[in-house]
Amino acid sequence: MREITFAEALGEAISEEMEKDPTIFTYGEDIAKQGGIFGAYKSLLGKFPERIFDTPISEEVIYGSALGAALVGMRPIVEFHFADFLFTGIQSITLQIEKIRYMTGGQGKLHLLLRGPDGISNSAAAQHSESIETIFMHTPGIKVIIPSTPYDIKGLIKTALKGDDPVICFEHKMLYKIKGLVPEEEYTIPLGVADIKKEGNDVTIVTMSHMVHESLKAAEELEKEDICAEVIDLRTLVPWDKNKVIESVKKTNHLVVAHETWKRAGWGAEITSVVQEEALDYLDAPIIRVGAKNVPMPFAPQLQDFVTPNYKDIIDAVKKVLR
Amino acid sequence: MSYPKDFLLNLYKTMVRIRNFEIMAEKLFLEGELPGFIHLYIGEEAIATGVIADLRKDDFITSTHRGHGHMIAKGANINRMMAELYGRTTGYCKGKGGSMHIADFSIGVLGANGVVGGGLPIAVGAGLGIKMKKTDQVVVAFFGDGASNTGAFHESLNFASIYKLPVIFVVENNKFASTATTKETTSIENISDRAVGYGIPGITIDGNDVITIYETAKEMIKRAREDGGPSLIEAKTYRIKGHFVGDPELYRDKKEVEEFWLNEPIRKFEKKLVEEKMLNETEKRKIWEDAQKEIEEAVTFAKESPVPNNEDALTDLFVNDSGYDY
Amino acid sequence: MYEIKMPKFGLTMESGFIEKWFKKEGDKVKKGEPLLEVSSEKITNEVTSPVSGILLKIIGKEKEEIKVGTVIAIIGEEGEKIEKIKEKEEIKRIIETTERGEIPPTKIAPPERGGRIKASPLAKKIAQEKNLNLSQIKGTGPGGRIEKRDVLDFLSFTSKEENFKIVKLSGLRRTISERLSKSFHTAITLTNTTEVDFSEFKKLMKENKVSITSGLVFVLSRVLKELNKFNAHFDSEKKEYIIFNNVNIGIAVDTEKGLIVPVIRNADRLSLKIINDQIKELVDKARKSIITEEDIKGSTFTLTNLGMMRTEIFTPVINPPEVAILGIGRIIKKPVVVDEDKISIREIAYLSLSYDHRVIDGADAARFLEKLAQSIENPMIK
């Protein structure tokens, strides 16, 4: 099997589906000529000139127009530039996209995809570092996918583009360049199916996105001390694979949830809560969450490092639950 | 008015039907029959009627919280509208939307909207979709003067202009944004002037004159259909009723309302029709009685319709799965 | 005839307060004319008449709070009879509810709770499945929390079968124990003693080449099995009295390093010979200081033998959380009165039974000694 980057896998998924489905088109800021601010669309440059275009910086209408276009039968893909900026047009998502099908009694199919970069990168500071996926888990009406590997993003994006529900996809900035095995044959990954990235018996680490890689690194370190961690990549947050998590907890009796978003009321709190509601009797220690410190992201590299969770924090958390 | 009698009487009938629906909605609400809240279109009937008269069934509109008139003019089923006001399963939204979220995608109504300005980006998106599909459909975005002060309005006009989208923006300037007057909240006298900033035509017309509205809309719709791009029509009218039913209306003088009653669009059009001998007293009475009967039947239909089951609340979120159980 | 109903002004209005009627019964009213003033929350509205006619009846009175949709007045034509109408229609008036503080606060006694045992949910689940009492288990997790490993450790040295039953103290016993506990904060140790003829017993042990202690463990284990009240632990905090099925007898052994109590497990199911072998082995290990923790854990009753020294009667101290301990002094020859008032030289010793009076009464102790003495005086080793 060949190795390609995360960005290339994303580009392939979009390109292959656009070839097949003339209703797919994609727009956003800095994508048509530049290929996206982090190169997400580099592999699409020059292809489909009429179906990939740049827009003004008008977030509310960019997201809201995706809804309108879907309602008249198109399958728009919108790039949101930076996840942070979702807040500038959020009503179009949380008040319109998420609700219109429900409040019209199930009329219409909102086959639209919002996608773009999120996450902490080198000193991008407070307004360009956020991971806000929890908000879309909290407000019902949109599906949330957060891939961590080239293989996963291609399969998940394809599923999103073939489905009939609105989907938002968060792609961590630090992942676009990572390489991974991706088959050339057609495949898709269903939403709501977690992937066990590493098997283990002593402790379960539930994670997503860039933190999957930090968790795997932590697991490797822990092996040296004879601690065998199971790393579960949820891959999709709405829906999330509750069964696989609970199954694993029943085996390991210990759970750590690791995400890059703020620890306070991050999605780890939801996972933690559901596990204690449904599998309390299998827990041998409190569940520990790993997340960013509850402040906006500071600029200075030392401060960023201090606030950002990493594999060491995961190791500490694992040792704490196994103490 | 060199139009066939049938055409003119149809405009008149549509306005009368909207009026009667609203009178009934008000009465039912005041009697405590209807849950939620209701915003009435009384006095503004000419705008929806005039604009939509030139739309095809496959054209689209987006509406507002004051949306009953747009629905009726676009050809909605009155029984299902009334059932929705009652929160019944036979309603347009199966009782999940209510007055502010009535929609019928099958006749091109992409939804009333509870958010001021919320429909504008959706209309733009529908226009974008049409542009991508390369059909000759058009979209009309109805909104109020209040919405013209939202960011969504300005983003939408610019966005529609740069891609020459087939969207006709119709601002119903009824002199009030909730309890604030347009004068207090809006930087200019004529909202249509704002079109200049986006390089599209803008025109201000009498929003109580159904024929002027029809003719203006027809021109702008033709332009949009022929790939001429978007336009902004400002129809000046007056919100005869409060912002919502039960509004104590502390912000205006009741005399002002009385004055505007004299200029309300149905009476105005009726006078013209009578003058030109297009409408006699018998025809008029029949049109009103028919409308009243239709609405009364709708109320009976709604009242006899079943209320939803609790489990119904857990459906219709997603197409591919229920979406509530995870 | 037209019914005027309490109108609904706005989303949240459920009832309206009639401030004032502008018209009285019998007045003429015109359509659009103000009829009454209604206030709700902070809004006051005028209600105008929807029809022209005569105000036939005012049903909702001034200063009354009335539910939305309720008929508050009737307008009709002059002389129209209103009997036809439900004149006496009940108005759903909302009555001001009882003033605050009127209801005396209910006294709720705080629930009685024992000391909280910290254990992980998984540990609790396993303990429940195995019918274990967590108070028996020492937690090694953070803050002394009992975790899965602690429960498994505990299980590994007790039999895998059902080991005991938990008897909740009856009301009376509970009251007694609470009262006593309050006064003394500790076990109430009493000792009963009795003189026992060891002549036959000693002979039999000699024949079988086993020690007196082994013989005592043998008979004691059988008696404990029968009078299992003594083969128990008592958790004073949880008020739980745990009676074990297995009889594990601890034997107090004097070593250079002090007192050590190795345990003979399931003694009631062992033959005299095996008991003797085990005791020898354990005492040997104890004296050589190679005894393991496993060997001294889990006793349900303790025997202390001072027979090799000059002590006849003493008060042994209960080995908590056990409920009793048996002491035996040295066996000495004494003249005693036997059958038909004859004097005979017999091998005599005293049994001293200390017991926790919070759960065991003196009569229980007497019965126990009686039974044990009989077993010694008429020894059977099969």
PDB file of N, CA and C in Angstrom, chain A residues 284, chain C residues 117-120 123 127 132-155 157 293 297 321:
ATOM      1  N   ASP A 284     -12.117   0.698  38.565  1.00  0.00           N
ATOM      2  CA  ASP A 284     -11.363   0.418  39.782  1.00  0.00           C
ATOM      3  C   ASP A 284     -10.690   1.678  40.313  1.00  0.00           C
TER       4      ASP A 284
ATOM      5  N   ILE C 117     -16.581   3.127  54.207  1.00  0.00           N
ATOM      6  CA  ILE C 117     -15.455   2.346  53.724  1.00  0.00           C
ATOM      7  C   ILE C 117     -15.174   2.792  52.297  1.00  0.00           C
ATOM      8  N   LYS C 118     -13.971   3.201  52.024  1.00  0.00           N
ATOM      9  CA  LYS C 118     -13.632   3.636  50.673  1.00  0.00           C
ATOM     10  C   LYS C 118     -13.249   2.422  49.843  1.00  0.00           C
ATOM     11  N   ALA C 119     -13.975   2.248  48.748  1.00  0.00           N
ATOM     12  CA  ALA C 119     -13.663   1.135  47.866  1.00  0.00           C
ATOM     13  C   ALA C 119     -14.044   1.523  46.452  1.00  0.00           C
ATOM     14  N   SER C 120     -13.304   1.045  45.479  1.00  0.00           N
ATOM     15  CA  SER C 120     -13.645   1.364  44.094  1.00  0.00           C
ATOM     16  C   SER C 120     -14.929   0.637  43.749  1.00  0.00           C
ATOM     17  N   ALA C 123     -14.295  -2.939  43.050  1.00  0.00           N
ATOM     18  CA  ALA C 123     -14.018  -3.713  44.261  1.00  0.00           C
ATOM     19  C   ALA C 123     -15.327  -4.034  44.987  1.00  0.00           C
ATOM     20  N   ALA C 127     -16.824  -7.735  45.722  1.00  0.00           N
ATOM     21  CA  ALA C 127     -17.099  -8.094  47.109  1.00  0.00           C
ATOM     22  C   ALA C 127     -18.545  -8.555  47.274  1.00  0.00           C
ATOM     23  N   LEU C 132     -18.626 -10.806  50.335  1.00  0.00           N
ATOM     24  CA  LEU C 132     -17.578 -10.409  51.283  1.00  0.00           C
ATOM     25  C   LEU C 132     -17.981  -9.130  51.981  1.00  0.00           C
ATOM     26  N   ASN C 133     -17.500  -8.955  53.173  1.00  0.00           N
ATOM     27  CA  ASN C 133     -17.697  -7.697  53.871  1.00  0.00           C
ATOM     28  C   ASN C 133     -16.441  -6.863  53.694  1.00  0.00           C
ATOM     29  N   LEU C 134     -16.638  -5.678  53.102  1.00  0.00           N
ATOM     30  CA  LEU C 134     -15.467  -4.858  52.785  1.00  0.00           C
ATOM     31  C   LEU C 134     -14.689  -4.431  54.023  1.00  0.00           C
ATOM     32  N   SER C 135     -15.376  -4.422  55.170  1.00  0.00           N
ATOM     33  CA  SER C 135     -14.671  -3.974  56.380  1.00  0.00           C
ATOM     34  C   SER C 135     -13.558  -4.947  56.759  1.00  0.00           C
ATOM     35  N   GLN C 136     -13.620  -6.137  56.184  1.00  0.00           N
ATOM     36  CA  GLN C 136     -12.592  -7.142  56.456  1.00  0.00           C
ATOM     37  C   GLN C 136     -11.342  -6.918  55.625  1.00  0.00           C
ATOM     38  N   ILE C 137     -11.494  -6.043  54.619  1.00  0.00           N
ATOM     39  CA  ILE C 137     -10.426  -5.952  53.628  1.00  0.00           C
ATOM     40  C   ILE C 137      -9.665  -4.655  53.802  1.00  0.00           C
ATOM     41  N   LYS C 138      -8.372  -4.781  53.716  1.00  0.00           N
ATOM     42  CA  LYS C 138      -7.540  -3.590  53.866  1.00  0.00           C
ATOM     43  C   LYS C 138      -7.288  -3.014  52.484  1.00  0.00           C
ATOM     44  N   GLY C 139      -7.549  -1.713  52.332  1.00  0.00           N
ATOM     45  CA  GLY C 139      -7.339  -1.066  51.039  1.00  0.00           C
ATOM     46  C   GLY C 139      -5.908  -0.596  50.882  1.00  0.00           C
ATOM     47  N   THR C 140      -5.363  -0.784  49.694  1.00  0.00           N
ATOM     48  CA  THR C 140      -3.987  -0.326  49.455  1.00  0.00           C
ATOM     49  C   THR C 140      -3.943   0.775  48.414  1.00  0.00           C
ATOM     50  N   GLY C 141      -5.118   1.211  47.933  1.00  0.00           N
ATOM     51  CA  GLY C 141      -5.158   2.289  46.936  1.00  0.00           C
ATOM     52  C   GLY C 141      -4.954   3.640  47.594  1.00  0.00           C
ATOM     53  N   PRO C 142      -5.044   4.732  46.786  1.00  0.00           N
ATOM     54  CA  PRO C 142      -4.863   6.073  47.351  1.00  0.00           C
ATOM     55  C   PRO C 142      -5.849   6.307  48.490  1.00  0.00           C
ATOM     56  N   GLY C 143      -5.364   6.832  49.600  1.00  0.00           N
ATOM     57  CA  GLY C 143      -6.224   7.124  50.749  1.00  0.00           C
ATOM     58  C   GLY C 143      -6.824   5.885  51.367  1.00  0.00           C
ATOM     59  N   GLY C 144      -6.195   4.742  51.152  1.00  0.00           N
ATOM     60  CA  GLY C 144      -6.700   3.500  51.747  1.00  0.00           C
ATOM     61  C   GLY C 144      -7.875   2.920  51.001  1.00  0.00           C
ATOM     62  N   ARG C 145      -8.068   3.357  49.759  1.00  0.00           N
ATOM     63  CA  ARG C 145      -9.198   2.851  48.982  1.00  0.00           C
ATOM     64  C   ARG C 145      -8.991   1.373  48.645  1.00  0.00           C
ATOM     65  N   ILE C 146     -10.053   0.601  48.863  1.00  0.00           N
ATOM     66  CA  ILE C 146     -10.003  -0.824  48.520  1.00  0.00           C
ATOM     67  C   ILE C 146     -10.189  -0.956  47.022  1.00  0.00           C
ATOM     68  N   GLU C 147      -9.253  -1.585  46.358  1.00  0.00           N
ATOM     69  CA  GLU C 147      -9.355  -1.773  44.923  1.00  0.00           C
ATOM     70  C   GLU C 147      -9.478  -3.256  44.615  1.00  0.00           C
ATOM     71  N   LYS C 148      -9.660  -3.512  43.325  1.00  0.00           N
ATOM     72  CA  LYS C 148      -9.863  -4.882  42.877  1.00  0.00           C
ATOM     73  C   LYS C 148      -8.793  -5.823  43.431  1.00  0.00           C
ATOM     74  N   ARG C 149      -7.522  -5.370  43.369  1.00  0.00           N
ATOM     75  CA  ARG C 149      -6.424  -6.251  43.808  1.00  0.00           C
ATOM     76  C   ARG C 149      -6.548  -6.618  45.286  1.00  0.00           C
ATOM     77  N   ASP C 150      -7.059  -5.678  46.088  1.00  0.00           N
ATOM     78  CA  ASP C 150      -7.186  -5.956  47.522  1.00  0.00           C
ATOM     79  C   ASP C 150      -8.232  -7.040  47.781  1.00  0.00           C
ATOM     80  N   VAL C 151      -9.322  -6.955  47.009  1.00  0.00           N
ATOM     81  CA  VAL C 151     -10.377  -7.947  47.182  1.00  0.00           C
ATOM     82  C   VAL C 151      -9.870  -9.318  46.739  1.00  0.00           C
ATOM     83  N   LEU C 152      -9.149  -9.320  45.615  1.00  0.00           N
ATOM     84  CA  LEU C 152      -8.637 -10.594  45.110  1.00  0.00           C
ATOM     85  C   LEU C 152      -7.624 -11.193  46.092  1.00  0.00           C
ATOM     86  N   ASP C 153      -6.808 -10.352  46.691  1.00  0.00           N
ATOM     87  CA  ASP C 153      -5.854 -10.818  47.703  1.00  0.00           C
ATOM     88  C   ASP C 153      -6.592 -11.474  48.863  1.00  0.00           C
ATOM     89  N   PHE C 154      -7.622 -10.789  49.295  1.00  0.00           N
ATOM     90  CA  PHE C 154      -8.384 -11.295  50.423  1.00  0.00           C
ATOM     91  C   PHE C 154      -8.994 -12.658  50.091  1.00  0.00           C
ATOM     92  N   LEU C 155      -9.526 -12.725  48.859  1.00  0.00           N
ATOM     93  CA  LEU C 155     -10.159 -13.976  48.441  1.00  0.00           C
ATOM     94  C   LEU C 155      -9.164 -15.117  48.355  1.00  0.00           C
ATOM     95  N   PHE C 157      -6.807 -15.991  50.224  1.00  0.00           N
ATOM     96  CA  PHE C 157      -6.488 -16.735  51.443  1.00  0.00           C
ATOM     97  C   PHE C 157      -7.719 -17.229  52.176  1.00  0.00           C
ATOM     98  N   GLU C 293       3.054 -14.231  56.153  1.00  0.00           N
ATOM     99  CA  GLU C 293       1.837 -13.500  56.511  1.00  0.00           C
ATOM    100  C   GLU C 293       0.614 -14.371  56.299  1.00  0.00           C
ATOM    101  N   LYS C 297      -2.901 -15.072  58.909  1.00  0.00           N
ATOM    102  CA  LYS C 297      -4.074 -14.271  58.544  1.00  0.00           C
ATOM    103  C   LYS C 297      -5.351 -15.087  58.665  1.00  0.00           C
ATOM    104  N   PRO C 321     -10.849  -8.746  65.082  1.00  0.00           N
ATOM    105  CA  PRO C 321     -12.269  -8.535  65.407  1.00  0.00           C
ATOM    106  C   PRO C 321     -13.000  -9.806  65.834  1.00  0.00           C
TER     107      PRO C 321
END
